[in-house]
Coordinates of C-alpha atoms in Angstrom, one line a residue:
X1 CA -14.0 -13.8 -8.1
X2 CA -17.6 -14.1 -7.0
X3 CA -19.2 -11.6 -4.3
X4 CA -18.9 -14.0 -1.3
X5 CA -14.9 -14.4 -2.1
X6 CA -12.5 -12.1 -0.4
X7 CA -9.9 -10.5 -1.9
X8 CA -6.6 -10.6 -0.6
X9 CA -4.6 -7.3 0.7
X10 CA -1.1 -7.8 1.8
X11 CA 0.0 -5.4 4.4
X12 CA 4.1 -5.5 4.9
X13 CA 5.9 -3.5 7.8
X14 CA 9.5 -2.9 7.1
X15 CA 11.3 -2.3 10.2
X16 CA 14.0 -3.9 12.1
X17 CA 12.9 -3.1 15.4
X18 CA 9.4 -4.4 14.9
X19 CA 10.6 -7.6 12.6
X20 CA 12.6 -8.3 16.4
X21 CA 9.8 -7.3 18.3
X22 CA 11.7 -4.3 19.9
X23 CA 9.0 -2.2 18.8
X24 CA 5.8 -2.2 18.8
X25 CA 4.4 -2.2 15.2
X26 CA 2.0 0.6 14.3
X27 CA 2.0 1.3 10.6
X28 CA 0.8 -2.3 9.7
X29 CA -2.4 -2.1 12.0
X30 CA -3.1 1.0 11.1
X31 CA -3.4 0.3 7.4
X32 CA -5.6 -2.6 8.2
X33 CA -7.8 -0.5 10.1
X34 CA -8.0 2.4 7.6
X35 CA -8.7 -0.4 4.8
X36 CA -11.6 -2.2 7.2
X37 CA -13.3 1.7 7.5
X38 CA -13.2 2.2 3.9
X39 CA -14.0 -1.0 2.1
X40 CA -17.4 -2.5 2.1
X41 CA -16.0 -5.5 0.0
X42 CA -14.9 -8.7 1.7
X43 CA -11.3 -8.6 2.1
X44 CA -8.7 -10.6 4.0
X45 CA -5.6 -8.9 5.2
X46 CA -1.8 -10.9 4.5
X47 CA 0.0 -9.1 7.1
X48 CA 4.1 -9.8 7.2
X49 CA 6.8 -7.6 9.6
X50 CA 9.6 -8.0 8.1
X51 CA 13.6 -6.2 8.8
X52 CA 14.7 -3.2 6.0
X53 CA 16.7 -6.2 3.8
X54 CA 16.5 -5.5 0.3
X55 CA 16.5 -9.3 -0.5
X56 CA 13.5 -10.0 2.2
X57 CA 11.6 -7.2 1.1
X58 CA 11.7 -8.2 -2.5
X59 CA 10.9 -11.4 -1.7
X60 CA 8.0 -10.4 0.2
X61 CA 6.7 -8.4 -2.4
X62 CA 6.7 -11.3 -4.7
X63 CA 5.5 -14.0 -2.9
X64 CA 2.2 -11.8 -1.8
X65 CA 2.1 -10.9 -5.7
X66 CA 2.9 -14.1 -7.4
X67 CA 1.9 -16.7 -5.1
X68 CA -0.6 -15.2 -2.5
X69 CA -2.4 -13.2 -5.2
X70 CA -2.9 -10.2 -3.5
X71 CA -4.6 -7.5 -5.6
X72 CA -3.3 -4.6 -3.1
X73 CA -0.5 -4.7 -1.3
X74 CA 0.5 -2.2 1.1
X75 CA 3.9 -1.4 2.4
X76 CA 4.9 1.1 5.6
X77 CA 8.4 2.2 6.1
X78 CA 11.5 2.5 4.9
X79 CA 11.0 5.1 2.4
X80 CA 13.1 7.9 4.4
X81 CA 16.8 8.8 3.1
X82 CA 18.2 6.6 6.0
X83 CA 20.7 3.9 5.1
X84 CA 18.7 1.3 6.2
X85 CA 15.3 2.7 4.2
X86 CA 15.3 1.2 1.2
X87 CA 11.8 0.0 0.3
X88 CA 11.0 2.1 -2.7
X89 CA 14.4 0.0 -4.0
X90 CA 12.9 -3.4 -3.2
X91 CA 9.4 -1.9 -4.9
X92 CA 11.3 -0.8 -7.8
X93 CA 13.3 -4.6 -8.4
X94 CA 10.6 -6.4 -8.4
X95 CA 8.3 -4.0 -10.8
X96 CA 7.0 -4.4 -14.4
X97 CA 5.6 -0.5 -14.4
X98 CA 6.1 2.4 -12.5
X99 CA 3.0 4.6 -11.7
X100 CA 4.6 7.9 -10.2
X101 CA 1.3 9.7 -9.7
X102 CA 0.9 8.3 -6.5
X103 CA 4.3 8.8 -5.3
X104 CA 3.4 12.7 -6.0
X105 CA 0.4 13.0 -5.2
X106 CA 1.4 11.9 -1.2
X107 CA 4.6 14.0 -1.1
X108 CA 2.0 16.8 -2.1
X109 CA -0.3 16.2 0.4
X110 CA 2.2 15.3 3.3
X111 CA 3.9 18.6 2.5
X112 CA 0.6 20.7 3.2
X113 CA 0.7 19.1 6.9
X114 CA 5.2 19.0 7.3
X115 CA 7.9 20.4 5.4
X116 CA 9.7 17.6 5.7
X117 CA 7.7 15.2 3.6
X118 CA 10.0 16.0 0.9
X119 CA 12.3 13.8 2.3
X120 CA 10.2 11.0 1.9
X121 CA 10.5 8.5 -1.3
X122 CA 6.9 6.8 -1.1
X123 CA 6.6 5.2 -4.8
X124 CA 4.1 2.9 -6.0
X125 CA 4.3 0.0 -9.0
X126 CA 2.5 -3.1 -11.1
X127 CA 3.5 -6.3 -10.5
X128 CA 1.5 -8.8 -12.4
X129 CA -2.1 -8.2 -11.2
X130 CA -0.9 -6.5 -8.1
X131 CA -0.9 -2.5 -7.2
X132 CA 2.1 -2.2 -4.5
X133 CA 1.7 1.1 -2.6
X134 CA 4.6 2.6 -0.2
X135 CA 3.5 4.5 2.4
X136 CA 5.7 6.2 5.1
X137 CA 5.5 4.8 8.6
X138 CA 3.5 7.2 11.2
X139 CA -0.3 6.4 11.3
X140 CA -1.1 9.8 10.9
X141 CA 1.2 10.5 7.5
X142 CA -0.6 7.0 6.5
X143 CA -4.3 8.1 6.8
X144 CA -3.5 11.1 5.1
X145 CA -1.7 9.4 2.2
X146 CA -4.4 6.5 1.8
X147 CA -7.0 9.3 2.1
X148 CA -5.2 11.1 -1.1
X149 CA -4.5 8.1 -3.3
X150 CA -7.4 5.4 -2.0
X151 CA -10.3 6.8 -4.4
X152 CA -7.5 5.7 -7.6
X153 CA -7.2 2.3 -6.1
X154 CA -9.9 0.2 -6.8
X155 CA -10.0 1.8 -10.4
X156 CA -6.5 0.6 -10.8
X157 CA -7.4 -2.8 -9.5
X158 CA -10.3 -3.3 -12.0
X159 CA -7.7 -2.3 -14.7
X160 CA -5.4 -5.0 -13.7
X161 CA -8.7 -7.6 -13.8
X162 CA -8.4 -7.8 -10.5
X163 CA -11.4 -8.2 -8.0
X164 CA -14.4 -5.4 -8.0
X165 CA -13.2 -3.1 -4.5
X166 CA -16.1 -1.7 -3.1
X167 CA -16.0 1.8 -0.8
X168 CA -17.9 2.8 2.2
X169 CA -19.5 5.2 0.0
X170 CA -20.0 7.8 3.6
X171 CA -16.3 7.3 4.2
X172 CA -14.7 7.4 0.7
X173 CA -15.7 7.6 -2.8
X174 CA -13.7 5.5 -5.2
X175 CA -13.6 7.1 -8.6
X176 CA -14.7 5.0 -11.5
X177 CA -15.6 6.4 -15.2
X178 CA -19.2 6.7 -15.5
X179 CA -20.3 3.5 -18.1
X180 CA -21.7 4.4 -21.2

């Protein structure tokens, strides 16, 4: 990827109501505003709403993955105990490895602002050359999530071979090992 190339982001709302257009999606904008404050790389989002159906979400999932080459992609919702929530299921069918760290490291944060964060199943995976990230579904509880796990990301993404993510160093620092 050269510097003037963008890299592609998918963003993916799971939720019935908003896949109908009963309700008004938050989540997915707010991702793509968080991700236009912190990166000062050239990025395009790949935005989809789409209903809490195991076989649409996967299929999601891999189509931004395998044919849209997305190097991040971001989903919001679903990841209560609910019936209907099953987005950590659909993350988990469609990956090649598991990376539980961020899964954690949001519970822990979300549980410093709400005990009942611990409800929540937010999971995160490798899918080719793709990091898929589950977040829960309130702006708020994303922020704070994104804000925990973000400086990992583009780290992640280089170790994948995927395109160089550069932070709005005032906003976030992305940690990268320092080069011999």
């Amino acid at each position: 990827m050269t510097n003037s190339e963008a890299a592609k982001i998918g963003i993916v709302t799971v939720s019935d109501r908003a896949s109908r257009g009963e309700y008004e999606d938050r989540g997915g904008p707010a991702i793509e505003d968080y991700l236009g404050e912190v990166l000062a790389s050239n990025w395009i989002p790949v935005a989809r709403v789409i209903p809490d159906e195991l076989s649409t979400i996967t299929e999601t999932l891999i189509e931004l993955s395998d044919q849209q080459q997305c190097c991040l992609i971001v989903t919001t919702g679903g990841t209560g105990p609910a019936k209907r929530d099953i987005t950590p299921e659909a993350t988990l069918a469609v990956a090649e490895k598991e990376m539980p760290g961020f899964g954690e490291l949001m519970r822990k944060v979300s549980l410093e602002k709400v005990a009942t964060a611990i409800l929540s199943r937010q999971t995160a995976v490798i899918r080719g050359s793709s990091l898929i990230v589950n977040l829960p579904g309130q702006p708020k509880a994303i922020q704070e999530c994104l804000d925990a796990v973000f400086p990992a990301i583009p780290y992640c993404i280089d170790l994948l071979e995927g395109p160089y993510l550069e932070t709005n160093a005032d906003r976030l620092v992305a940690f990268r090992p320092k080069k011999k």
